[in-house]
Short mmCIF file of C-alpha atoms in Angstrom, two decimals:
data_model
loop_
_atom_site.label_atom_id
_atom_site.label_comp_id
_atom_site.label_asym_id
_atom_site.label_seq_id
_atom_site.Cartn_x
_atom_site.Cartn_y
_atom_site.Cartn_z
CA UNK A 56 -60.96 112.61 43.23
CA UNK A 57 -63.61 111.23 41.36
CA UNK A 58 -66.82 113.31 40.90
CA UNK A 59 -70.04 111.34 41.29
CA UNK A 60 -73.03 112.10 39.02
CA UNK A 61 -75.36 115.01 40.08
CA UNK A 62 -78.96 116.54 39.52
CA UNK A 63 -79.58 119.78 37.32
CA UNK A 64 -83.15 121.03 37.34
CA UNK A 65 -84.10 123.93 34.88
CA UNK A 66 -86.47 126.18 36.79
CA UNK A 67 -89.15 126.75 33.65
CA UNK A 68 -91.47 129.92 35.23
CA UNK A 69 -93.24 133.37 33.87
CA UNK A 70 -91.46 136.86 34.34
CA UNK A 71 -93.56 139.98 34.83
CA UNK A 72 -92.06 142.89 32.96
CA UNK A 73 -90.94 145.82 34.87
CA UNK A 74 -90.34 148.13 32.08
CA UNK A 75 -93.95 148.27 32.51
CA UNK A 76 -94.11 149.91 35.87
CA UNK A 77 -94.92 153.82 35.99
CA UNK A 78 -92.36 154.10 39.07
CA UNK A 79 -88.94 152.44 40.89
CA UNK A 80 -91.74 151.47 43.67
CA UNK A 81 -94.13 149.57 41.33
CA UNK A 82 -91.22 148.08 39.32
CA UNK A 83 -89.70 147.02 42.72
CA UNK A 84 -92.90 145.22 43.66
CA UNK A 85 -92.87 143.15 40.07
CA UNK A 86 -89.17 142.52 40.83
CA UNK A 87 -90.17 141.02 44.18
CA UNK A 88 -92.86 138.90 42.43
CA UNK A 89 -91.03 137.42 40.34
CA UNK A 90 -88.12 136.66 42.99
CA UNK A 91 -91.00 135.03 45.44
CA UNK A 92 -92.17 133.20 42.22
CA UNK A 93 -88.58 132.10 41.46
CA UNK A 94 -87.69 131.02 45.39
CA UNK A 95 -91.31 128.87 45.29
CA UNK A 96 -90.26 126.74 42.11
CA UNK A 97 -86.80 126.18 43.32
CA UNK A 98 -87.97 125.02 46.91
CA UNK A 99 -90.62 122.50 44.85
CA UNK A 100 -87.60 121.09 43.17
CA UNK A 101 -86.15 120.69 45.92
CA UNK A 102 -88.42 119.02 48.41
CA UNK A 103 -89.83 116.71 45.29
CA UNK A 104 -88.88 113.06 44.62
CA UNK A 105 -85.66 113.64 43.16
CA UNK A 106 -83.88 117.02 44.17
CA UNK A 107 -81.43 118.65 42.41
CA UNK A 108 -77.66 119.75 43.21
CA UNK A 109 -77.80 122.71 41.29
CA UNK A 110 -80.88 124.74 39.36
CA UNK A 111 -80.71 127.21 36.63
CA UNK A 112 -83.19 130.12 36.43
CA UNK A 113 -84.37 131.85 32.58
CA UNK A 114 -82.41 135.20 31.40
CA UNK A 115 -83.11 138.24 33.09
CA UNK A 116 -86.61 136.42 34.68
CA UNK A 117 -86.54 138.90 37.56
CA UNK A 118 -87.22 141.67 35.82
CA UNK A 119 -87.84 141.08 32.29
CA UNK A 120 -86.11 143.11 29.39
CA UNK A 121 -85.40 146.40 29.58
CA UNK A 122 -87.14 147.28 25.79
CA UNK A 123 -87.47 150.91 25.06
CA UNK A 124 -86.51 152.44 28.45
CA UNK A 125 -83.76 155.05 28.61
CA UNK A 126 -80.22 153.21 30.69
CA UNK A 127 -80.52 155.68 33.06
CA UNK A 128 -84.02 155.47 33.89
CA UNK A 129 -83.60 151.49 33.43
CA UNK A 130 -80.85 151.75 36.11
CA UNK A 131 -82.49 153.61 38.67
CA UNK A 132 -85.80 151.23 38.69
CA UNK A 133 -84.15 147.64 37.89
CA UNK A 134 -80.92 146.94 38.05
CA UNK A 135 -78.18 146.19 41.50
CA UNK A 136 -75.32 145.09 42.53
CA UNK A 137 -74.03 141.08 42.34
CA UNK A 138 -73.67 140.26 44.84
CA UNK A 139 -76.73 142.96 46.05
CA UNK A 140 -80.23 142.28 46.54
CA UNK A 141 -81.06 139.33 44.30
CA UNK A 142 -78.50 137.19 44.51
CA UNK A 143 -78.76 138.09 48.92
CA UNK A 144 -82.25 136.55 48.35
CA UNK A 145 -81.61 132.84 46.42
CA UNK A 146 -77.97 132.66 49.17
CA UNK A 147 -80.77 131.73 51.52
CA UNK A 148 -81.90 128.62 49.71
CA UNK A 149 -78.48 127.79 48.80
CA UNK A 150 -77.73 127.30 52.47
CA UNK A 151 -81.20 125.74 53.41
CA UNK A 152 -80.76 123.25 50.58
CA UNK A 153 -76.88 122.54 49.71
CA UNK A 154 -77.33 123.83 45.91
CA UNK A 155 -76.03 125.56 43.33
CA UNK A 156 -77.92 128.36 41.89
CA UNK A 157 -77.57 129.66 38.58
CA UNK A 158 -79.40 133.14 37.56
CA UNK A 159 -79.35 136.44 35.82
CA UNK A 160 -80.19 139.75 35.74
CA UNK A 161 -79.18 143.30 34.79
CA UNK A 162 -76.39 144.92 36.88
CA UNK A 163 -75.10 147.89 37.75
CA UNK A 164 -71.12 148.20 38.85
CA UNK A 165 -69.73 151.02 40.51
CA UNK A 166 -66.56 151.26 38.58
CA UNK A 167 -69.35 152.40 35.72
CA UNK A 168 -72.07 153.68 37.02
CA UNK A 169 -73.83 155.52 34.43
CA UNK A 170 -73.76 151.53 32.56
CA UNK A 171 -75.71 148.62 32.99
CA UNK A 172 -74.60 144.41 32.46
CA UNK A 173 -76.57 141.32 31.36
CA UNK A 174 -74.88 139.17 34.07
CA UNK A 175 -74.89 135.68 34.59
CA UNK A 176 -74.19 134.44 38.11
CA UNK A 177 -73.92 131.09 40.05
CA UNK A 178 -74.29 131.07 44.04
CA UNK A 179 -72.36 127.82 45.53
CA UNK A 180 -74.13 126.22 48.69
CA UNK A 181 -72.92 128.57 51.11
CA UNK A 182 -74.66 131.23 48.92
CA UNK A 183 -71.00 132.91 47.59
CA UNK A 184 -71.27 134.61 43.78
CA UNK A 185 -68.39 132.12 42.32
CA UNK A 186 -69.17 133.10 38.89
CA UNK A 187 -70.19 136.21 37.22
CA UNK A 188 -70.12 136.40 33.35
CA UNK A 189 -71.31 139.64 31.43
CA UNK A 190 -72.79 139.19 28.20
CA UNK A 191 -70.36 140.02 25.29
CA UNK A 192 -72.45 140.00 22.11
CA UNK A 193 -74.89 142.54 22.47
CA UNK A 194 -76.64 145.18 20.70
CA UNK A 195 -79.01 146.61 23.51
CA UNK A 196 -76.64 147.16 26.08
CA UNK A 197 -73.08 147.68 27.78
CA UNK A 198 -71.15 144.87 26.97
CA UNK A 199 -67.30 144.83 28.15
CA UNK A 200 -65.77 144.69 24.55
CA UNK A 201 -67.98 148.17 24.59
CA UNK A 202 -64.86 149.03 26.97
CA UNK A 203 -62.24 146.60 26.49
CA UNK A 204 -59.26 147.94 27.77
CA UNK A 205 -60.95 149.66 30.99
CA UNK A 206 -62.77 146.38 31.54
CA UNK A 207 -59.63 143.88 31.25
CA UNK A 208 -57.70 146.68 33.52
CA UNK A 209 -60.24 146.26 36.02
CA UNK A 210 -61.04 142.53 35.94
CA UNK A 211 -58.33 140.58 33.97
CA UNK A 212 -59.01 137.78 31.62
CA UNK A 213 -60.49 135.72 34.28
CA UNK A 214 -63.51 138.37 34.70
CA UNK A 215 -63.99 138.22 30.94
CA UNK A 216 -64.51 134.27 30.58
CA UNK A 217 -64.70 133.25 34.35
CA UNK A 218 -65.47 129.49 34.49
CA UNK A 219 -65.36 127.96 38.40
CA UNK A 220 -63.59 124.77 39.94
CA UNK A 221 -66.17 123.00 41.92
CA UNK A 222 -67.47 119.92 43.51
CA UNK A 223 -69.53 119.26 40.69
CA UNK A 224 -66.80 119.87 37.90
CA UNK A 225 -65.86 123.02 35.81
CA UNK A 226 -68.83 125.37 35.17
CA UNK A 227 -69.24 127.93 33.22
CA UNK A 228 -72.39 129.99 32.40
CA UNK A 229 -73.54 132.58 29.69
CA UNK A 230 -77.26 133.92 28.50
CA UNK A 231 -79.62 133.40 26.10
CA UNK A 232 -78.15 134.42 22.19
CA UNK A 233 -74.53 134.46 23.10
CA UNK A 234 -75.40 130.37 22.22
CA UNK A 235 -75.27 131.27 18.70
CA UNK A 236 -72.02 132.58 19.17
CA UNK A 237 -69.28 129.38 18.54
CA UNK A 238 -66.41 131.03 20.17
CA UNK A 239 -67.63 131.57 23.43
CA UNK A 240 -68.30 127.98 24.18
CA UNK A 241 -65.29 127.57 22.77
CA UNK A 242 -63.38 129.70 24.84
CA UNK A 243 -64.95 128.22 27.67
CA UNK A 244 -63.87 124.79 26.93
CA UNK A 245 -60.28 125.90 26.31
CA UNK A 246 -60.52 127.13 29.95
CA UNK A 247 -61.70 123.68 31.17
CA UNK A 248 -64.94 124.03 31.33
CA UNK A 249 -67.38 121.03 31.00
CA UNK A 250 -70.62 121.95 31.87
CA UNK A 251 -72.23 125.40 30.50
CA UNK A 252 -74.95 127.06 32.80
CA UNK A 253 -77.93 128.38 30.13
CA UNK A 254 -80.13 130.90 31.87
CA UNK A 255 -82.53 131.70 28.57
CA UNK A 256 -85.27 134.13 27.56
CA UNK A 257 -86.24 133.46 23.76
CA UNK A 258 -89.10 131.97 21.33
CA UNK A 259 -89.19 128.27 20.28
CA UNK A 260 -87.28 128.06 17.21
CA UNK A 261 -85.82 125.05 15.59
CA UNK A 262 -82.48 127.25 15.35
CA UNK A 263 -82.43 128.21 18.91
CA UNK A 264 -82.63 124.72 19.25
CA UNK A 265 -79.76 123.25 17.44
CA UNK A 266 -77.45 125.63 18.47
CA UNK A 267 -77.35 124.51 21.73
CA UNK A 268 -77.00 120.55 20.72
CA UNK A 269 -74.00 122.14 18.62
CA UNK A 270 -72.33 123.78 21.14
CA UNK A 271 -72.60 120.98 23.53
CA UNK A 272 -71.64 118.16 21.11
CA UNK A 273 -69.12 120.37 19.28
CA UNK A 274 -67.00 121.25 23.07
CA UNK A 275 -67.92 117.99 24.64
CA UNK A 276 -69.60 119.83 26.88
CA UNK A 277 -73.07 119.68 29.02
CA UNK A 278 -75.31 122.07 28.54
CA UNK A 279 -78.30 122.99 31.27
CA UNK A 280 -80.16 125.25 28.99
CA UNK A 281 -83.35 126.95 31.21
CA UNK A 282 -85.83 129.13 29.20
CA UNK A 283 -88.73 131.34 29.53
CA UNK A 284 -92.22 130.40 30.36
CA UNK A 285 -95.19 132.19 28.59
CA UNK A 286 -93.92 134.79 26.22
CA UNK A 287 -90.69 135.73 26.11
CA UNK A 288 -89.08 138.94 27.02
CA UNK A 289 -88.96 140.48 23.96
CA UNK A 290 -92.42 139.71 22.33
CA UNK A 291 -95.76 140.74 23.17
CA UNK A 292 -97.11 137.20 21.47
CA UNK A 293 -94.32 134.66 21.21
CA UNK A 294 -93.82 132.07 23.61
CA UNK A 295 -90.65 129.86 25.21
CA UNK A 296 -89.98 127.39 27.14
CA UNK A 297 -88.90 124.23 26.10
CA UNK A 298 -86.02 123.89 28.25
CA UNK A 299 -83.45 121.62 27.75
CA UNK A 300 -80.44 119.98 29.41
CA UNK A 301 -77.72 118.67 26.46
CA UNK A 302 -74.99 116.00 27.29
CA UNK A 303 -71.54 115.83 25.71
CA UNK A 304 -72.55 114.05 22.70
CA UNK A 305 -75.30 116.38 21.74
CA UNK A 306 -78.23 114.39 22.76
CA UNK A 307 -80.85 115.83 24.47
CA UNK A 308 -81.52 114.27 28.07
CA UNK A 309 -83.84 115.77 28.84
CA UNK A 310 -87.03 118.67 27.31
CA UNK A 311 -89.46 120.32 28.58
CA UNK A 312 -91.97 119.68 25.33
CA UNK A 313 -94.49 123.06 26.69
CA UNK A 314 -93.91 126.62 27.41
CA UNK A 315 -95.69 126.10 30.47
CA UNK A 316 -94.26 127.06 33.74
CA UNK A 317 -92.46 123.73 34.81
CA UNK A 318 -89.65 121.55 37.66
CA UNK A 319 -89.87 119.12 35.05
CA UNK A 320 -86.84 119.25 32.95
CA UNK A 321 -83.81 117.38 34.87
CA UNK A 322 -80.98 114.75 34.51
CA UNK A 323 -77.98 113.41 35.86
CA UNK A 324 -74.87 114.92 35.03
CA UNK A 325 -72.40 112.40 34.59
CA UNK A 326 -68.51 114.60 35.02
CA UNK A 327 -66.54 110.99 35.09
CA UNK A 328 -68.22 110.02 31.77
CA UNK A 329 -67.89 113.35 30.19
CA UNK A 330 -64.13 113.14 31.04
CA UNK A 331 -63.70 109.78 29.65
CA UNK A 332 -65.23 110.47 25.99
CA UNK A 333 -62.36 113.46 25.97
CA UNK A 334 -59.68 110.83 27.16
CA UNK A 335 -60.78 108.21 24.08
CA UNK A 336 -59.06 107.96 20.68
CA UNK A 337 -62.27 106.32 18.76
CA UNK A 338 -63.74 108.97 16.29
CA UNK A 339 -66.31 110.28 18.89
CA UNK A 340 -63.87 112.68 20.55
CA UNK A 341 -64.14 115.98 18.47
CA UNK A 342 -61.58 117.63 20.76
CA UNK A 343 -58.79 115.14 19.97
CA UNK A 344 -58.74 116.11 16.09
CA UNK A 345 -59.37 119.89 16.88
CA UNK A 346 -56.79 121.62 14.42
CA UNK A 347 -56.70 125.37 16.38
CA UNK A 348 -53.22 126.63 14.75
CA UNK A 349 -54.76 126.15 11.41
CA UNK A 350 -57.45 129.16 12.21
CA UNK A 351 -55.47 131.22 14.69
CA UNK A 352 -53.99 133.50 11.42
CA UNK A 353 -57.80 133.96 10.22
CA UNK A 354 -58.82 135.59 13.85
CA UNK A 355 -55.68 137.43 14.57
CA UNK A 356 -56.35 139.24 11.65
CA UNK A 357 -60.29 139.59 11.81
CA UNK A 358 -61.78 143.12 12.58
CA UNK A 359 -65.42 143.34 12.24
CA UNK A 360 -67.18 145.11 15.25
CA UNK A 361 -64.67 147.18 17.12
CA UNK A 362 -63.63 146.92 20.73
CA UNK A 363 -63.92 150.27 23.02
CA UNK A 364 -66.56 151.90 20.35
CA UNK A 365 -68.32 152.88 23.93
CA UNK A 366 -65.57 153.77 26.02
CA UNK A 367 -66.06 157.91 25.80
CA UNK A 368 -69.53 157.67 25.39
CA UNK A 369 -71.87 155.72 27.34
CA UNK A 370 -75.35 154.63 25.74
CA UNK A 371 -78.10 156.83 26.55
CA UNK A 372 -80.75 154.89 24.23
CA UNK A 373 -80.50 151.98 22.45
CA UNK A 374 -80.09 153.89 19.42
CA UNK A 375 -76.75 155.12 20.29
CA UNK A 376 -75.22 151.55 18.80
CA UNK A 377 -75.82 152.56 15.45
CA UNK A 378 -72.92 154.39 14.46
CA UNK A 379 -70.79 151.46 15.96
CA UNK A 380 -73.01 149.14 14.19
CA UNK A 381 -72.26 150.98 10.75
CA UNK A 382 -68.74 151.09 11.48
CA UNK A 383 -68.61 147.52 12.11
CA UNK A 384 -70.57 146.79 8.41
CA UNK A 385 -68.22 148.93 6.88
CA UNK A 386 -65.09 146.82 8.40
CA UNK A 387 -67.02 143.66 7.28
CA UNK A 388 -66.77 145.01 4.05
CA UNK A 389 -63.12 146.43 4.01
CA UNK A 390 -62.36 142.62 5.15
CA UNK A 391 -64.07 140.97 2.17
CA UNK A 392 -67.21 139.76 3.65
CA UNK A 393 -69.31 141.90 2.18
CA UNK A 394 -69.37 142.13 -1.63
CA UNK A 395 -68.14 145.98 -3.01
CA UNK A 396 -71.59 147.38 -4.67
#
């Protein structure tokens, strides 16, 4: 059946940091700010002149980044469950409305308690968690490669790279840096996916920026990239925003050219069209002359950073990922990369 084209709006808005907070109580009420903040911008999407079918909110924008707090103190103020308070929240609008709603924040699962996610989520209209992806390449905190085999035991391959089946096509969604990372879009694609779900917390950087016209033009995939407004998580000075949404050819459809808190930043997303560029021969189909077996030697073989470096011992501080970090420079260099001194 054919899909007909859709809205995506990227919900542009400031995050108050609860790292700040002296107690779970005042971090609580910041979190709480931010949600009301978040459920106010989606609602003005949606009541405006042209309302969208699904929205995607910046990277962790509930609560801000963790920075320099200890995981267990960082787990007891911030984080919960998905689905769990959040998520419980937005399911109201996606009800009221009939949308999609794409989010993130940091998460806590009982199977690990003493660890803490970067999760991605999507809610579906009748507010259901259809997608949950936890970020991979990380330095900062747990990431499931951190414990690989525990993690696929518990989840399978389809918790590692979930990507949904739904009225609006195949999504799939991941944070912020993991952008820069070719391989996961790639994955993604491989599992169908044609539209990637951005929720972003980062400065403006012409980098930032082309990775995720790359990654869209280089899958043949959308990409509904929402960032950060004011400064971002990480920086006391720099700012964001300038969201973006990126079509299948790498052509931005539409920016949000401030890091302003804005509804602005929406298009059509066009599934039908999408599908037909991968169905043509012409020279603009980058899938059709994609030559995987000639690579697949290369990354059976490659061993840089090493999978289940976390499994015994769970981060206390962020510290704690330097001895995997060394290990994983040292492998870099056994492998070539890295010049002998």
């Amino acid at each position: 059946m054919a899909i007909a084209p859709w809205r995506a709006t990227c919900i542009q808005m400031e995050s108050r940091i609860a790292s700040n907070a002296p107690s779970k109580e005042a971090a609580w009420e910041i979190i709480n700010g931010n949600i009301a903040n978040a459920l106010s911008k989606i609602r003005a999407a949606c009541e405006g002149p042209t309302p969208p079918k699904l929205v995607v909110l910046p990277e962790f924008v509930f609560t801000g980044p963790q920075r320099a707090t200890a995981v267990a103190d960082w787990i007891e103020r911030a984080c919960t469950t998905i689905p769990g308070a959040i998520t419980e929240t937005l399911a109201d609008l996606c009800r009221e409305f009939g949308i999609y709603i794409a989010g993130n924040h940091f998460e806590v699962d009982p199977k690990w308690p003493d660890r803490y996610f970067n999760s991605s989520f999507l809610l579906d209209p009748k507010g259901e968690v259809i997608l949950r992806y936890r970020r991979i390449n990380t330095g900062s905190w747990t990431s499931p490669h951190d414990i690989l085999d525990e993690y696929r035991a518990a989840y399978g391959e389809e918790g590692i790279f979930p990507v949904a089946d739904t009225e609006l096509g195949r999504l799939a969604i991941y944070p912020c840096g993991e952008v820069n990372v070719p391989e996961i879009t790639r994955v993604f694609m491989l599992r169908g996916a044609e539209v990637i779900l951005h929720p972003n917390n980062e400065p403006l950087t012409p980098i930032a920026d082309m990775a995720k016209q790359c990654r869209a033009f280089e899958n043949m995939t959308y990409l509904i990239s929402s960032n950060i407004a004011g400064v971002a998580g990480f920086s006391d000075t720099a700012t964001g925003g300038h969201s973006m949404i990126v079509d299948f050819r790498g052509d931005r459809i539409a920016y949000e050219d401030s890091a302003e808190e804005s509804i602005d930043c929406s298009a059509m997303i066009d599934i039908e069209a999408l599908q037909a560029a991968r169905h043509d021969r012409g020279m603009g189909n980058s899938l059709l002359r994609s030559r995987f077996d000639m690579y697949r030697s290369y990354y059976s073989t490659a061993d840089f950073y090493p999978a289940n470096a976390l499994a015994q011992t769970p981060v206390v501080q962020n510290e704690d990922f330097a001895p995997v970090q060394e290990k994983a420079i040292a492998q870099l260099a056994r492998s070539g990369v890295l010049r002998s001194e």
